[in-house]
Structures are given as structure tokens and as C-alpha cells.
Amino acid sequence: MRGRRAAGRWASAVEAHRAAQRDVVLDAALELLRERGLAGLTMSALADRAGVSRATLYHYFPDVDHVLAAWVSREVERSVADVLATASAIEDPVERLQWVVGDQLARFASQEHRVSVEHLDSEAGSPVVRAAVASGLEPLRRLLAGTLEEAASRGQLALPAGPDLAVDLLLGLLGATRRHLVEGRLEPAEATQAIWDLLETGWRRPGRRNPRRRPSDRPGGPPQGVPPAASPPRSR
């Protein structure tokens, strides 16, 4: 029994050391990105900055792409954990949704996010980085889906076609404001208001209906103002 406890403590100590070493490497990667850009982030430079041998670095990461994916994953997971901790205490689903939207937009405008966008946009097409982002955002997707469903059940919001599509549309709206916020062309409060206006009222003006398409408006039909050709008389 004593031997098992000692083995367990040793395994925990090794895991803690590995986690701390990974954080040192990822922090060094961020420093290099800020100083030299993506082109200056090489495995050799990263090993030197982190104070580890190249063999040790390759033990943790096979290449720069996986370093970037790990850094993105860490930052996304930390951000989402912060969001979940605060949002879970907000009882009203609409207020919770408003807070999450505002919080995400404020994070987009932060200096840390601007650094990541400036240097990692060229990596957006990397399957490794995309997978890291998707995995890290999954708890946020579940939070948004549950919040939207709860708001719909209370009659506060009408979902377009179920929570999954609603979450995709909402994340699309958030993503559409990202570049504006990163470049400083939009303030988080303005972006939050713009998104909330769309969620609350949409683009349609009150009292306006979608016009029904008439047969003459269909592709291939007669031009507007020209009566359709008369039907031939029926033979008796």
C-alpha cells in the first residue's frame, strides 16, 4: 500500500513537471511571436528561449504547428473556463447571453488576442490549429446552446431552427466583428449592441412582410407589366 502511494505521488510530480515545462515552452513561443513574428518561431529558437534542449522540445512537440496548436488550445480553454465560471451564476438566460456576447467581444479587442491574430492568421488553414480551436470551444458551444434553449422555452427568444443552427449563427456574428475589433475600428460596446439588435429585432422593419413571389416574377416568366399570353381556347 505504501509503495502504491509513493508511486502515485511520483506520477503526480512527473505530470506536474511536464505541465509546467509545457507552459514554459508555450510562454516562450508567445514571446518569440511578439518579437519576431511567425517566421522567427523555429524549433531551435524556441528551445533556446525556453531553456531546454532540442531533444526535450521535440519530446513535447513534433513541430512548430503543434506548438501553435497547443498554445491556441491553452488560451481558448482558459478563456472558456473563465466564461463558464461567471456565466453559470447568471440565472436569466437572456442576461446570461448578453454577458457572454459582451465578454467574447471584449476578449477579441484585447491586446493578447490582437497579438495572436496578427501572427497566427496565416495558420488559420492548419487542420491541427483548427482542431485545437474547435475542441477548446466545445464547452462554450454547449453553454450557448443550453442558454438559447432555455430562453426559447421561456418565450424570450425564438430560435431559427433549433439550438445547433442558432449557435452557429451567433458564433458567425461574433466572428464577423472580430477583424473590426482587432483593428480598432469598432468598440466592444458598439459591437455588442449591433449583435444584440440583430438577435432582438432582426433586419426586417416592424410591420414589413416578405413579398410573395408572383408567377410573373419567376425566372423565365413574362416581364413585369406584360400580361401573360392568353390560353388557347378549348376545343369542344
PDB file of C-alpha atoms in Angstrom:
ATOM      1  CA  MET A   1       0.000   0.000   0.000  1.00  0.00           C
ATOM      2  CA  ARG A   2       2.806   2.387   0.936  1.00  0.00           C
ATOM      3  CA  GLY A   3       4.567   1.587  -2.333  1.00  0.00           C
ATOM      4  CA  ARG A   4       1.415   2.407  -4.323  1.00  0.00           C
ATOM      5  CA  ARG A   5       1.046   5.765  -2.596  1.00  0.00           C
ATOM      6  CA  ALA A   6       4.682   6.581  -3.308  1.00  0.00           C
ATOM      7  CA  ALA A   7       4.257   5.575  -6.950  1.00  0.00           C
ATOM      8  CA  GLY A   8       1.141   7.733  -7.202  1.00  0.00           C
ATOM      9  CA  ARG A   9       2.919  10.750  -5.721  1.00  0.00           C
ATOM     10  CA  TRP A  10       5.816  10.244  -8.126  1.00  0.00           C
ATOM     11  CA  ALA A  11       3.460  10.033 -11.118  1.00  0.00           C
ATOM     12  CA  SER A  12       1.689  13.211  -9.991  1.00  0.00           C
ATOM     13  CA  ALA A  13       5.011  15.010  -9.558  1.00  0.00           C
ATOM     14  CA  VAL A  14       6.160  13.941 -13.042  1.00  0.00           C
ATOM     15  CA  GLU A  15       2.878  15.088 -14.588  1.00  0.00           C
ATOM     16  CA  ALA A  16       3.074  18.447 -12.798  1.00  0.00           C
ATOM     17  CA  HIS A  17       6.636  18.894 -14.036  1.00  0.00           C
ATOM     18  CA  ARG A  18       5.608  18.089 -17.612  1.00  0.00           C
ATOM     19  CA  ALA A  19       2.711  20.546 -17.438  1.00  0.00           C
ATOM     20  CA  ALA A  20       4.982  23.270 -16.063  1.00  0.00           C
ATOM     21  CA  GLN A  21       7.570  22.585 -18.753  1.00  0.00           C
ATOM     22  CA  ARG A  22       4.918  22.820 -21.481  1.00  0.00           C
ATOM     23  CA  ASP A  23       3.767  26.163 -20.097  1.00  0.00           C
ATOM     24  CA  VAL A  24       7.351  27.463 -20.173  1.00  0.00           C
ATOM     25  CA  VAL A  25       7.657  26.437 -23.828  1.00  0.00           C
ATOM     26  CA  LEU A  26       4.297  27.972 -24.763  1.00  0.00           C
ATOM     27  CA  ASP A  27       5.101  31.231 -22.976  1.00  0.00           C
ATOM     28  CA  ALA A  28       8.417  31.347 -24.818  1.00  0.00           C
ATOM     29  CA  ALA A  29       6.588  30.778 -28.096  1.00  0.00           C
ATOM     30  CA  LEU A  30       4.381  33.793 -27.415  1.00  0.00           C
ATOM     31  CA  GLU A  31       7.439  35.936 -26.665  1.00  0.00           C
ATOM     32  CA  LEU A  32       9.049  34.933 -29.953  1.00  0.00           C
ATOM     33  CA  LEU A  33       5.840  35.635 -31.860  1.00  0.00           C
ATOM     34  CA  ARG A  34       5.684  39.122 -30.410  1.00  0.00           C
ATOM     35  CA  GLU A  35       9.340  39.845 -31.149  1.00  0.00           C
ATOM     36  CA  ARG A  36       9.982  38.092 -34.470  1.00  0.00           C
ATOM     37  CA  GLY A  37       6.643  37.098 -35.916  1.00  0.00           C
ATOM     38  CA  LEU A  38       5.695  33.675 -37.181  1.00  0.00           C
ATOM     39  CA  ALA A  39       8.734  33.408 -39.466  1.00  0.00           C
ATOM     40  CA  GLY A  40      11.025  33.744 -36.445  1.00  0.00           C
ATOM     41  CA  LEU A  41       9.343  30.969 -34.490  1.00  0.00           C
ATOM     42  CA  THR A  42      11.583  27.960 -35.163  1.00  0.00           C
ATOM     43  CA  MET A  43      12.187  24.916 -33.025  1.00  0.00           C
ATOM     44  CA  SER A  44      15.816  25.937 -32.472  1.00  0.00           C
ATOM     45  CA  ALA A  45      14.894  29.462 -31.394  1.00  0.00           C
ATOM     46  CA  LEU A  46      12.117  28.134 -29.189  1.00  0.00           C
ATOM     47  CA  ALA A  47      14.421  25.651 -27.445  1.00  0.00           C
ATOM     48  CA  ASP A  48      16.928  28.425 -26.736  1.00  0.00           C
ATOM     49  CA  ARG A  49      14.280  30.817 -25.426  1.00  0.00           C
ATOM     50  CA  ALA A  50      12.623  28.172 -23.236  1.00  0.00           C
ATOM     51  CA  GLY A  51      15.962  26.988 -21.885  1.00  0.00           C
ATOM     52  CA  VAL A  52      15.536  23.370 -22.945  1.00  0.00           C
ATOM     53  CA  SER A  53      17.404  21.113 -25.315  1.00  0.00           C
ATOM     54  CA  ARG A  54      16.014  20.472 -28.765  1.00  0.00           C
ATOM     55  CA  ALA A  55      15.599  16.812 -27.845  1.00  0.00           C
ATOM     56  CA  THR A  56      13.428  17.809 -24.880  1.00  0.00           C
ATOM     57  CA  LEU A  57      11.401  20.198 -27.033  1.00  0.00           C
ATOM     58  CA  TYR A  58      10.763  17.509 -29.646  1.00  0.00           C
ATOM     59  CA  HIS A  59       9.674  15.201 -26.837  1.00  0.00           C
ATOM     60  CA  TYR A  60       6.778  17.592 -26.198  1.00  0.00           C
ATOM     61  CA  PHE A  61       6.051  18.864 -29.718  1.00  0.00           C
ATOM     62  CA  PRO A  62       6.917  17.339 -33.115  1.00  0.00           C
ATOM     63  CA  ASP A  63       6.935  20.699 -34.928  1.00  0.00           C
ATOM     64  CA  VAL A  64       6.024  24.392 -34.752  1.00  0.00           C
ATOM     65  CA  ASP A  65       2.485  23.704 -35.947  1.00  0.00           C
ATOM     66  CA  HIS A  66       1.808  21.578 -32.871  1.00  0.00           C
ATOM     67  CA  VAL A  67       3.363  24.246 -30.647  1.00  0.00           C
ATOM     68  CA  LEU A  68       0.924  26.795 -32.080  1.00  0.00           C
ATOM     69  CA  ALA A  69      -1.986  24.381 -31.689  1.00  0.00           C
ATOM     70  CA  ALA A  70      -1.071  23.771 -28.048  1.00  0.00           C
ATOM     71  CA  TRP A  71      -0.783  27.491 -27.367  1.00  0.00           C
ATOM     72  CA  VAL A  72      -4.131  28.223 -29.025  1.00  0.00           C
ATOM     73  CA  SER A  73      -5.754  25.337 -27.158  1.00  0.00           C
ATOM     74  CA  ARG A  74      -4.404  26.574 -23.815  1.00  0.00           C
ATOM     75  CA  GLU A  75      -5.601  30.136 -24.361  1.00  0.00           C
ATOM     76  CA  VAL A  76      -9.043  29.059 -25.609  1.00  0.00           C
ATOM     77  CA  GLU A  77      -9.518  26.648 -22.700  1.00  0.00           C
ATOM     78  CA  ARG A  78      -8.537  29.305 -20.157  1.00  0.00           C
ATOM     79  CA  SER A  79     -10.869  31.834 -21.760  1.00  0.00           C
ATOM     80  CA  VAL A  80     -13.790  29.417 -21.905  1.00  0.00           C
ATOM     81  CA  ALA A  81     -13.235  28.327 -18.295  1.00  0.00           C
ATOM     82  CA  ASP A  82     -13.448  31.967 -17.184  1.00  0.00           C
ATOM     83  CA  VAL A  83     -16.652  32.442 -19.188  1.00  0.00           C
ATOM     84  CA  LEU A  84     -18.307  29.318 -17.759  1.00  0.00           C
ATOM     85  CA  ALA A  85     -17.412  30.257 -14.187  1.00  0.00           C
ATOM     86  CA  THR A  86     -19.125  33.653 -14.443  1.00  0.00           C
ATOM     87  CA  ALA A  87     -21.994  32.761 -16.771  1.00  0.00           C
ATOM     88  CA  SER A  88     -23.172  29.865 -14.609  1.00  0.00           C
ATOM     89  CA  ALA A  89     -24.059  32.360 -11.858  1.00  0.00           C
ATOM     90  CA  ILE A  90     -26.366  34.421 -14.130  1.00  0.00           C
ATOM     91  CA  GLU A  91     -29.869  32.997 -13.732  1.00  0.00           C
ATOM     92  CA  ASP A  92     -31.764  34.791 -16.503  1.00  0.00           C
ATOM     93  CA  PRO A  93     -30.835  33.214 -19.881  1.00  0.00           C
ATOM     94  CA  VAL A  94     -31.139  36.459 -21.853  1.00  0.00           C
ATOM     95  CA  GLU A  95     -28.920  38.330 -19.394  1.00  0.00           C
ATOM     96  CA  ARG A  96     -26.506  35.387 -19.497  1.00  0.00           C
ATOM     97  CA  LEU A  97     -26.437  35.512 -23.293  1.00  0.00           C
ATOM     98  CA  GLN A  98     -25.866  39.270 -23.302  1.00  0.00           C
ATOM     99  CA  TRP A  99     -22.978  38.894 -20.876  1.00  0.00           C
ATOM    100  CA  VAL A 100     -21.322  36.108 -22.895  1.00  0.00           C
ATOM    101  CA  VAL A 101     -21.597  38.105 -26.127  1.00  0.00           C
ATOM    102  CA  GLY A 102     -20.093  41.208 -24.500  1.00  0.00           C
ATOM    103  CA  ASP A 103     -17.340  39.208 -22.828  1.00  0.00           C
ATOM    104  CA  GLN A 104     -16.287  37.483 -26.063  1.00  0.00           C
ATOM    105  CA  LEU A 105     -16.178  40.770 -27.958  1.00  0.00           C
ATOM    106  CA  ALA A 106     -14.094  42.386 -25.211  1.00  0.00           C
ATOM    107  CA  ARG A 107     -11.647  39.490 -25.460  1.00  0.00           C
ATOM    108  CA  PHE A 108     -11.427  39.965 -29.241  1.00  0.00           C
ATOM    109  CA  ALA A 109     -10.409  43.579 -28.636  1.00  0.00           C
ATOM    110  CA  SER A 110      -7.760  42.694 -26.035  1.00  0.00           C
ATOM    111  CA  GLN A 111      -4.054  43.094 -26.712  1.00  0.00           C
ATOM    112  CA  GLU A 112      -3.415  39.379 -26.243  1.00  0.00           C
ATOM    113  CA  HIS A 113      -5.950  38.495 -28.911  1.00  0.00           C
ATOM    114  CA  ARG A 114      -4.573  41.128 -31.272  1.00  0.00           C
ATOM    115  CA  VAL A 115      -1.118  39.560 -30.982  1.00  0.00           C
ATOM    116  CA  SER A 116      -2.482  36.106 -31.738  1.00  0.00           C
ATOM    117  CA  VAL A 117      -4.450  37.337 -34.759  1.00  0.00           C
ATOM    118  CA  GLU A 118      -1.513  39.306 -36.139  1.00  0.00           C
ATOM    119  CA  HIS A 119       0.813  36.317 -36.079  1.00  0.00           C
ATOM    120  CA  LEU A 120      -1.486  33.316 -36.379  1.00  0.00           C
ATOM    121  CA  ASP A 121      -3.960  34.287 -39.080  1.00  0.00           C
ATOM    122  CA  SER A 122      -1.677  32.677 -41.633  1.00  0.00           C
ATOM    123  CA  GLU A 123      -2.045  29.447 -39.669  1.00  0.00           C
ATOM    124  CA  ALA A 124      -5.836  29.575 -39.826  1.00  0.00           C
ATOM    125  CA  GLY A 125      -5.882  26.922 -42.514  1.00  0.00           C
ATOM    126  CA  SER A 126      -3.873  24.429 -40.433  1.00  0.00           C
ATOM    127  CA  PRO A 127      -6.019  21.392 -39.566  1.00  0.00           C
ATOM    128  CA  VAL A 128      -4.096  20.987 -36.306  1.00  0.00           C
ATOM    129  CA  VAL A 129      -4.858  24.550 -35.182  1.00  0.00           C
ATOM    130  CA  ARG A 130      -8.480  24.368 -36.351  1.00  0.00           C
ATOM    131  CA  ALA A 131      -8.990  21.156 -34.400  1.00  0.00           C
ATOM    132  CA  ALA A 132      -7.486  22.739 -31.278  1.00  0.00           C
ATOM    133  CA  VAL A 133      -9.820  25.736 -31.535  1.00  0.00           C
ATOM    134  CA  ALA A 134     -12.894  23.575 -32.157  1.00  0.00           C
ATOM    135  CA  SER A 135     -12.112  21.312 -29.214  1.00  0.00           C
ATOM    136  CA  GLY A 136     -11.489  24.224 -26.879  1.00  0.00           C
ATOM    137  CA  LEU A 137     -14.707  25.990 -27.884  1.00  0.00           C
ATOM    138  CA  GLU A 138     -16.969  22.956 -27.421  1.00  0.00           C
ATOM    139  CA  PRO A 139     -17.888  23.816 -23.779  1.00  0.00           C
ATOM    140  CA  LEU A 140     -18.780  27.344 -24.915  1.00  0.00           C
ATOM    141  CA  ARG A 141     -20.987  25.920 -27.683  1.00  0.00           C
ATOM    142  CA  ARG A 142     -22.804  23.762 -25.115  1.00  0.00           C
ATOM    143  CA  LEU A 143     -23.286  26.783 -22.837  1.00  0.00           C
ATOM    144  CA  LEU A 144     -24.719  28.872 -25.682  1.00  0.00           C
ATOM    145  CA  ALA A 145     -26.987  26.060 -26.882  1.00  0.00           C
ATOM    146  CA  GLY A 146     -28.366  25.485 -23.401  1.00  0.00           C
ATOM    147  CA  THR A 147     -28.844  29.224 -22.847  1.00  0.00           C
ATOM    148  CA  LEU A 148     -30.683  29.670 -26.150  1.00  0.00           C
ATOM    149  CA  GLU A 149     -32.922  26.662 -25.453  1.00  0.00           C
ATOM    150  CA  GLU A 150     -33.757  27.995 -22.004  1.00  0.00           C
ATOM    151  CA  ALA A 151     -34.562  31.456 -23.389  1.00  0.00           C
ATOM    152  CA  ALA A 152     -36.764  29.883 -26.065  1.00  0.00           C
ATOM    153  CA  SER A 153     -38.625  27.747 -23.502  1.00  0.00           C
ATOM    154  CA  ARG A 154     -39.414  30.925 -21.554  1.00  0.00           C
ATOM    155  CA  GLY A 155     -40.651  32.692 -24.669  1.00  0.00           C
ATOM    156  CA  GLN A 156     -37.831  35.248 -24.530  1.00  0.00           C
ATOM    157  CA  LEU A 157     -36.279  34.316 -27.880  1.00  0.00           C
ATOM    158  CA  ALA A 158     -37.387  32.422 -30.969  1.00  0.00           C
ATOM    159  CA  LEU A 159     -34.761  30.035 -32.323  1.00  0.00           C
ATOM    160  CA  PRO A 160     -34.447  29.971 -36.142  1.00  0.00           C
ATOM    161  CA  ALA A 161     -34.288  26.179 -36.491  1.00  0.00           C
ATOM    162  CA  GLY A 162     -33.032  24.592 -33.308  1.00  0.00           C
ATOM    163  CA  PRO A 163     -30.158  25.390 -30.932  1.00  0.00           C
ATOM    164  CA  ASP A 164     -27.353  23.979 -33.092  1.00  0.00           C
ATOM    165  CA  LEU A 165     -28.089  26.303 -36.009  1.00  0.00           C
ATOM    166  CA  ALA A 166     -28.746  29.192 -33.612  1.00  0.00           C
ATOM    167  CA  VAL A 167     -25.311  28.708 -32.020  1.00  0.00           C
ATOM    168  CA  ASP A 168     -23.633  28.614 -35.437  1.00  0.00           C
ATOM    169  CA  LEU A 169     -25.398  31.835 -36.447  1.00  0.00           C
ATOM    170  CA  LEU A 170     -24.453  33.535 -33.188  1.00  0.00           C
ATOM    171  CA  LEU A 171     -20.805  32.463 -33.473  1.00  0.00           C
ATOM    172  CA  GLY A 172     -20.871  33.705 -37.054  1.00  0.00           C
ATOM    173  CA  LEU A 173     -21.989  37.128 -35.851  1.00  0.00           C
ATOM    174  CA  LEU A 174     -19.232  37.168 -33.255  1.00  0.00           C
ATOM    175  CA  GLY A 175     -16.663  36.169 -35.846  1.00  0.00           C
ATOM    176  CA  ALA A 176     -17.858  38.863 -38.249  1.00  0.00           C
ATOM    177  CA  THR A 177     -16.970  41.587 -35.730  1.00  0.00           C
ATOM    178  CA  ARG A 178     -13.555  40.116 -34.889  1.00  0.00           C
ATOM    179  CA  ARG A 179     -11.493  41.919 -37.523  1.00  0.00           C
ATOM    180  CA  HIS A 180     -13.206  45.243 -36.797  1.00  0.00           C
ATOM    181  CA  LEU A 181     -12.360  44.911 -33.105  1.00  0.00           C
ATOM    182  CA  VAL A 182      -8.790  43.737 -33.677  1.00  0.00           C
ATOM    183  CA  GLU A 183      -8.102  46.674 -35.990  1.00  0.00           C
ATOM    184  CA  GLY A 184      -9.657  49.145 -33.555  1.00  0.00           C
ATOM    185  CA  ARG A 185     -12.418  50.208 -35.948  1.00  0.00           C
ATOM    186  CA  LEU A 186     -15.122  49.164 -33.521  1.00  0.00           C
ATOM    187  CA  GLU A 187     -15.506  49.269 -29.749  1.00  0.00           C
ATOM    188  CA  PRO A 188     -16.755  46.179 -27.879  1.00  0.00           C
ATOM    189  CA  ALA A 189     -19.848  48.051 -26.641  1.00  0.00           C
ATOM    190  CA  GLU A 190     -20.759  49.042 -30.204  1.00  0.00           C
ATOM    191  CA  ALA A 191     -20.277  45.501 -31.465  1.00  0.00           C
ATOM    192  CA  THR A 192     -22.348  44.098 -28.601  1.00  0.00           C
ATOM    193  CA  GLN A 193     -25.199  46.486 -29.355  1.00  0.00           C
ATOM    194  CA  ALA A 194     -25.102  45.700 -33.073  1.00  0.00           C
ATOM    195  CA  ILE A 195     -25.267  41.944 -32.469  1.00  0.00           C
ATOM    196  CA  TRP A 196     -27.972  42.274 -29.855  1.00  0.00           C
ATOM    197  CA  ASP A 197     -30.091  44.431 -32.153  1.00  0.00           C
ATOM    198  CA  LEU A 198     -29.944  41.652 -34.741  1.00  0.00           C
ATOM    199  CA  LEU A 199     -30.835  38.982 -32.195  1.00  0.00           C
ATOM    200  CA  GLU A 200     -33.685  41.017 -30.769  1.00  0.00           C
ATOM    201  CA  THR A 201     -35.303  42.556 -33.833  1.00  0.00           C
ATOM    202  CA  GLY A 202     -33.510  41.297 -36.928  1.00  0.00           C
ATOM    203  CA  TRP A 203     -33.052  43.380 -40.061  1.00  0.00           C
ATOM    204  CA  ARG A 204     -36.708  43.447 -41.022  1.00  0.00           C
ATOM    205  CA  ARG A 205     -38.632  46.580 -40.136  1.00  0.00           C
ATOM    206  CA  PRO A 206     -41.688  46.139 -37.906  1.00  0.00           C
ATOM    207  CA  GLY A 207     -44.826  45.605 -39.953  1.00  0.00           C
ATOM    208  CA  ARG A 208     -42.974  44.662 -43.143  1.00  0.00           C
ATOM    209  CA  ARG A 209     -43.697  41.297 -44.682  1.00  0.00           C
ATOM    210  CA  ASN A 210     -41.670  39.313 -47.127  1.00  0.00           C
ATOM    211  CA  PRO A 211     -43.347  39.863 -50.530  1.00  0.00           C
ATOM    212  CA  ARG A 212     -44.797  36.747 -52.014  1.00  0.00           C
ATOM    213  CA  ARG A 213     -43.333  35.909 -55.371  1.00  0.00           C
ATOM    214  CA  ARG A 214     -45.923  36.119 -58.127  1.00  0.00           C
ATOM    215  CA  PRO A 215     -45.883  33.773 -61.116  1.00  0.00           C
ATOM    216  CA  SER A 216     -44.852  36.678 -63.354  1.00  0.00           C
ATOM    217  CA  ASP A 217     -41.780  37.271 -61.119  1.00  0.00           C
ATOM    218  CA  ARG A 218     -40.433  33.760 -61.528  1.00  0.00           C
ATOM    219  CA  PRO A 219     -37.340  33.239 -63.665  1.00  0.00           C
ATOM    220  CA  GLY A 220     -38.413  32.812 -67.262  1.00  0.00           C
ATOM    221  CA  GLY A 221     -41.830  34.405 -66.705  1.00  0.00           C
ATOM    222  CA  PRO A 222     -43.112  37.434 -68.624  1.00  0.00           C
ATOM    223  CA  PRO A 223     -41.651  40.842 -67.712  1.00  0.00           C
ATOM    224  CA  GLN A 224     -43.483  42.916 -65.118  1.00  0.00           C
ATOM    225  CA  GLY A 225     -46.355  44.860 -66.635  1.00  0.00           C
ATOM    226  CA  VAL A 226     -46.762  42.467 -69.575  1.00  0.00           C
ATOM    227  CA  PRO A 227     -49.842  40.285 -69.252  1.00  0.00           C
ATOM    228  CA  PRO A 228     -49.323  36.563 -69.735  1.00  0.00           C
ATOM    229  CA  ALA A 229     -50.347  35.125 -73.039  1.00  0.00           C
ATOM    230  CA  ALA A 230     -53.964  34.080 -73.268  1.00  0.00           C
ATOM    231  CA  SER A 231     -54.647  30.375 -73.017  1.00  0.00           C
ATOM    232  CA  PRO A 232     -55.768  28.783 -76.281  1.00  0.00           C
ATOM    233  CA  PRO A 233     -59.476  28.130 -76.472  1.00  0.00           C
ATOM    234  CA  ARG A 234     -60.533  24.618 -75.545  1.00  0.00           C
ATOM    235  CA  SER A 235     -61.871  22.509 -78.388  1.00  0.00           C
ATOM    236  CA  ARG A 236     -65.391  21.350 -77.931  1.00  0.00           C
TER     237      ARG A 236
END
